[in-house]
Short mmCIF file of C-alpha atoms in Angstrom, two decimals:
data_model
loop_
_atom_site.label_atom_id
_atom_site.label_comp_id
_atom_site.label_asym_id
_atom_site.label_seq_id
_atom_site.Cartn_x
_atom_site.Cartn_y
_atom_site.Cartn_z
CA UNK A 7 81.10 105.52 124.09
CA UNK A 8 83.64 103.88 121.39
CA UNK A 9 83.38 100.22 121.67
CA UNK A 10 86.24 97.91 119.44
CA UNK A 11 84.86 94.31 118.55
CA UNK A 12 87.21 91.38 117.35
CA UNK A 13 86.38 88.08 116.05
CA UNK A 14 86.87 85.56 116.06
CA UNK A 15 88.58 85.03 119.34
CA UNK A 16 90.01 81.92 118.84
CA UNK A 17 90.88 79.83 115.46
CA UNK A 18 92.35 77.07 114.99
CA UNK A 19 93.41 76.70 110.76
CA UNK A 20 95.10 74.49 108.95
CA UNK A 21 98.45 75.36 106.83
CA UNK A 22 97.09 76.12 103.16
CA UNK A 23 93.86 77.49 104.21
CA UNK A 24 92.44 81.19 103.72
CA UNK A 25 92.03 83.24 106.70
CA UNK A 26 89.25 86.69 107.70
CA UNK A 27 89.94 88.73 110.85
CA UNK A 28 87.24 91.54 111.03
CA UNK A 29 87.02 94.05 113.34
CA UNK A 30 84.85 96.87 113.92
CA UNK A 31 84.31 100.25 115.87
CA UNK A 32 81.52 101.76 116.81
CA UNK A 33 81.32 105.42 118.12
CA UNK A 34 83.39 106.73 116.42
CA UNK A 35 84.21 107.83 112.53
CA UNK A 36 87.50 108.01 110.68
CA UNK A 37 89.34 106.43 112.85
CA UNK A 38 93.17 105.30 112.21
CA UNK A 39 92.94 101.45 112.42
CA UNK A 40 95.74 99.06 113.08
CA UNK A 41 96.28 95.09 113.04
CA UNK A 42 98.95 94.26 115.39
CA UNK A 43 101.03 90.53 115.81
CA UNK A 44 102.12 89.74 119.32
CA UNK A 45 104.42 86.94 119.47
CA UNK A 46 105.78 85.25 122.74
CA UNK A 47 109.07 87.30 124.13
CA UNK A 48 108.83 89.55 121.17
CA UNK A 49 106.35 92.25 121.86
CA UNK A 50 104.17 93.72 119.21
CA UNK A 51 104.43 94.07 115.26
CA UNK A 52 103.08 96.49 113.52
CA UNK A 53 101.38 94.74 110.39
CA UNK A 54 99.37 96.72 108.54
CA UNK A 55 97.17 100.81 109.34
CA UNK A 56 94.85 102.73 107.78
CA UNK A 57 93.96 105.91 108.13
CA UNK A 58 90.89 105.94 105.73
CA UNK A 59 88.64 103.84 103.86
CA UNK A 60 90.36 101.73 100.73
CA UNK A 61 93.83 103.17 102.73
CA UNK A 62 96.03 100.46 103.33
CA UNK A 63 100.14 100.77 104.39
CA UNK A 64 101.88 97.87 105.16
CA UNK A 65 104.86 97.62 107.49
CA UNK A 66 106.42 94.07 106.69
CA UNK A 67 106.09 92.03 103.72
CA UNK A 68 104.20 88.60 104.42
CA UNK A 69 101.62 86.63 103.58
CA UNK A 70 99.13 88.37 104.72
CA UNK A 71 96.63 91.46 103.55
CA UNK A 72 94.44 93.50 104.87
CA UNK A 73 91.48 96.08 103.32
CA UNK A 74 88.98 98.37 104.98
CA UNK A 75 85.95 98.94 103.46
CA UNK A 76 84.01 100.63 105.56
CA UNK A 77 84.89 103.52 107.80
CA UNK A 78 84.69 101.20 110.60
CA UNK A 79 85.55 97.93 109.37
CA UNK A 80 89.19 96.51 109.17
CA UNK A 81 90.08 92.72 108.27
CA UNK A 82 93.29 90.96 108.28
CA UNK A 83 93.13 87.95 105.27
CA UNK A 84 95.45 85.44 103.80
CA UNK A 85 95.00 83.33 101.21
CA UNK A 86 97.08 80.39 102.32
CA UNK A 87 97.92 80.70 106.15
CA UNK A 88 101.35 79.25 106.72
CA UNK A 89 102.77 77.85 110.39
CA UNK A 90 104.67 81.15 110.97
CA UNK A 91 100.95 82.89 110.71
CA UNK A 92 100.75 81.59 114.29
CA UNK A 93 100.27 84.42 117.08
CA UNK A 94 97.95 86.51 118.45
CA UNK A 95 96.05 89.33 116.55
CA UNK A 96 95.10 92.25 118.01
CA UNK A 97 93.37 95.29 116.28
CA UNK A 98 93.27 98.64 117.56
CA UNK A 99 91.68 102.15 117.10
CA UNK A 100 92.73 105.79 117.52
CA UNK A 101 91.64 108.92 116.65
CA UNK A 102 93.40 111.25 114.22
CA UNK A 103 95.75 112.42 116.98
CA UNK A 104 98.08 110.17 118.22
CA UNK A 105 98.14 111.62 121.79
CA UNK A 106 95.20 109.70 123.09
CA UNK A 107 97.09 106.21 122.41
CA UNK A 108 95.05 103.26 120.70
CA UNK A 109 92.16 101.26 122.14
CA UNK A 110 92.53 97.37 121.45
CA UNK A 111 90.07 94.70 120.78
CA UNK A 112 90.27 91.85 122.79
CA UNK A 113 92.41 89.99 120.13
CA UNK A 114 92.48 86.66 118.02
CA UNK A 115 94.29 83.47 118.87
CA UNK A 116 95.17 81.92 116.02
CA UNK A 117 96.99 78.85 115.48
CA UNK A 118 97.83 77.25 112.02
CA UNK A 119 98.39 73.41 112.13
CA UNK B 3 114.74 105.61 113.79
CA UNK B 4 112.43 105.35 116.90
CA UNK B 5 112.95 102.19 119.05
CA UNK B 6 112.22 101.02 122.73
CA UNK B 7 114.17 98.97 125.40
CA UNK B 8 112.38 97.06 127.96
CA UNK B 9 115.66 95.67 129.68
CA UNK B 10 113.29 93.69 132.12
CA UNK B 11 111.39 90.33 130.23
CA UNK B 12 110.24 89.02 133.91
CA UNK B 13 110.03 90.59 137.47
CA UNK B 14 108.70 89.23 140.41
CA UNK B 15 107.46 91.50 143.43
CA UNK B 16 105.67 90.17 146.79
CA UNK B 17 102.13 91.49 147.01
CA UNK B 18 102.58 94.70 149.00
CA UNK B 19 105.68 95.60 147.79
CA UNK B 20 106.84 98.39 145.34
CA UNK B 21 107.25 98.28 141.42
CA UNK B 22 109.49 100.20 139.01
CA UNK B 23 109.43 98.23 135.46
CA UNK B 24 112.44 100.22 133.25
CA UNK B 25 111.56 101.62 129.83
CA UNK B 26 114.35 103.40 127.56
CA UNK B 27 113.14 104.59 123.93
CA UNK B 28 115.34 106.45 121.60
CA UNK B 29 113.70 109.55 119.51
CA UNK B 30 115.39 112.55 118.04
CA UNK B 31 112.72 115.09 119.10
CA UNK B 32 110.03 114.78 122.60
CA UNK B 33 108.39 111.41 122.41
CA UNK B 34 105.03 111.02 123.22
CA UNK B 35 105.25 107.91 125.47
CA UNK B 36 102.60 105.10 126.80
CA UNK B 37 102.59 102.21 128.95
CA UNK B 38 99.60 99.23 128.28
CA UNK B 39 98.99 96.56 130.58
CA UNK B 40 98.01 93.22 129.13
CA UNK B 41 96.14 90.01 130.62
CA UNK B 42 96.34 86.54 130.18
CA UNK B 43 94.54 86.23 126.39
CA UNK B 44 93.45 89.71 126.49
CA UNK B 45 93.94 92.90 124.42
CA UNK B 46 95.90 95.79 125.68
CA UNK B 47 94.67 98.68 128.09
CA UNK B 48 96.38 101.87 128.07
CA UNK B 49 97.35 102.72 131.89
CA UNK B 50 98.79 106.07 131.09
CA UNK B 51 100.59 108.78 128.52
CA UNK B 52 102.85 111.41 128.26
CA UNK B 53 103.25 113.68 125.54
CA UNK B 54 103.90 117.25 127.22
CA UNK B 55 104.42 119.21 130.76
CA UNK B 56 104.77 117.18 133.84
CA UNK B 57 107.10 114.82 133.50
CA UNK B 58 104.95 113.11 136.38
CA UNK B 59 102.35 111.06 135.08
CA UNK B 60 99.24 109.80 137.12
CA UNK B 61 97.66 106.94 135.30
CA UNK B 62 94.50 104.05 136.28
CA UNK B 63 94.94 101.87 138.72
CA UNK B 64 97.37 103.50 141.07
CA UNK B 65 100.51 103.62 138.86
CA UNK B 66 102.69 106.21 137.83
CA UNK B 67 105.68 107.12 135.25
CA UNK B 68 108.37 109.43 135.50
CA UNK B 69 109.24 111.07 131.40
CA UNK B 70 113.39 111.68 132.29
CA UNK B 71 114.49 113.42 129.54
CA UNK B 72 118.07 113.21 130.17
CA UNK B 73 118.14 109.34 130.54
CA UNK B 74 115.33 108.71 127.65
CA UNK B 75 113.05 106.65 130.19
CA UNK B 76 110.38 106.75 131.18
CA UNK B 77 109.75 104.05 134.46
CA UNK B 78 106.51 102.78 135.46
CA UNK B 79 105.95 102.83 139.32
CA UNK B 80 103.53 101.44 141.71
CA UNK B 81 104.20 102.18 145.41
CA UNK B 82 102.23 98.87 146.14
CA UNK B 83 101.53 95.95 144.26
CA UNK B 84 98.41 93.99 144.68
CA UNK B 85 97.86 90.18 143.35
CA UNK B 86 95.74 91.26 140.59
CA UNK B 87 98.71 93.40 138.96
CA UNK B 88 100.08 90.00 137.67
CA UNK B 89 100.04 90.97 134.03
CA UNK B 90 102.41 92.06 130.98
CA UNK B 91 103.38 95.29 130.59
CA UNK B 92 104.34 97.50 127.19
CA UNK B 93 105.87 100.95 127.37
CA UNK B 94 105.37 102.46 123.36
CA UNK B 95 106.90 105.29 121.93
CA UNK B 96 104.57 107.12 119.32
CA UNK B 97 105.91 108.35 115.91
CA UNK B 98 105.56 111.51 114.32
CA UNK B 99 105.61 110.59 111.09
CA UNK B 100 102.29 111.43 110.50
CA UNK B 101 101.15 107.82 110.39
CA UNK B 102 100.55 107.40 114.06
CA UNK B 103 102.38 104.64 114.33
CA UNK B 104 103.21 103.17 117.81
CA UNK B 105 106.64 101.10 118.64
CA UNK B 106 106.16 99.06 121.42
CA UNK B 107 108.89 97.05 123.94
CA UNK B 108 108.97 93.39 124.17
CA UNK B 109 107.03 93.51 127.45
CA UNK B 110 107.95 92.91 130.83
CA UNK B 111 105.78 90.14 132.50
CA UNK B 112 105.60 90.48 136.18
CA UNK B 113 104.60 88.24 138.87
CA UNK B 114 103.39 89.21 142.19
CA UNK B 115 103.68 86.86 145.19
CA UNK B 116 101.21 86.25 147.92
#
């Protein structure tokens, strides 16, 4: 069965510093990969898919990036985390069909200080 | 462009009770729809989906959503709520774009009393 990993789960980083957010899949290939930001009372952004390996689209323009390079493998980075870098990350799979929905990791709290 | 309406941020039910949380999205063509269910510090788990036929859908955990067409919702019901349905819930549109893309509500967080 597909499994979705996410790591760390917590972090706690402090304004200036760099930042990694991995996550991987396993059991499936090609997937569509997605990091998501949930902030309180305002649901879910869309930050940044892929749909293939070195295939990056962005949805908002921030200070953060993200790269895939693996099939399986997604991370979220910064270079200098700022306060507003403060939420909860979640990643998520699909498959190449959006009628089966996503499956998310179990997401990363991260607070900049 | 595709957007959805969660009119609801809290609700609070007594355990036992029924649940409808209200979900509006606006999309030129049929929507394939979703509603997640979220934890305290955890991810999101997909409770159920529509994308064609009956407008009726059965999901996990005893819920159900109604797709209505002519009123662009598409409710999530439970016909009783137990304590452990204390959670936040996200209805999503999906795109089709091509990208797969997802737009989720804002959530409705609901409470269930004992």
């Amino acid at each position: 069965s597909q499994t979705i990993h996410q790591w760390p789960a917590t972090l706690v980083q402090p304004v200036g510093s760099p930042l990694s957010l991995e996550c991987t899949v396993e059991g499936t290939s090609n997937p569509n990969l997605y990091w998501y930001r949930q902030a309180a009372g305002r649901g879910l952004q869309l930050l940044f898919y892929s749909v293939g390996i070195g295939q990056i689209s962005s949805e908002v323009p921030q200070n953060l990036s993200a790269s895939r390079p693996q099939d399986r493998q997604f991370i979220l980075s910064s270079k200098k985390l700022l306060l507003s870098d403060s939420g909860f990350y979640l990643c998520a799979w699909s498959v190449q069909d959006r009628v089966f929905g996503y499956t998310f990791g179990s997401g990363t709290r991260l607070t900049v200080v | 462009a595709q957007s959805v309406t969660q009119p609801d941020i809290h609700i609070t039910v007594s355990e036992g009770a029924s649940l409808e949380l209200r979900c509006n999205y606006s999309y030129g063509a049929t929507p394939y729809l979703f509603w997640y269910v979220q934890s305290p510090g955890q991810g999101l788990q997909l409770l159920l989906k529509y994308f064609s036929g009956d407008t009726l859908v059965q999901g996990i955990k005893g819920f159900e959503a109604e797709f209505k067409r002519s009123q662009s919702s598409f409710n999530l019901r439970k016909p009783s709520v137990h304590w452990s349905d204390a959670a936040e819930y996200f209805c999503a549109v999906g795109t089709t774009s091509g990208t797969y893309k997802y737009i989720f509500g804002t959530g409705t967080r609901l409470k269930v009393l004992a």
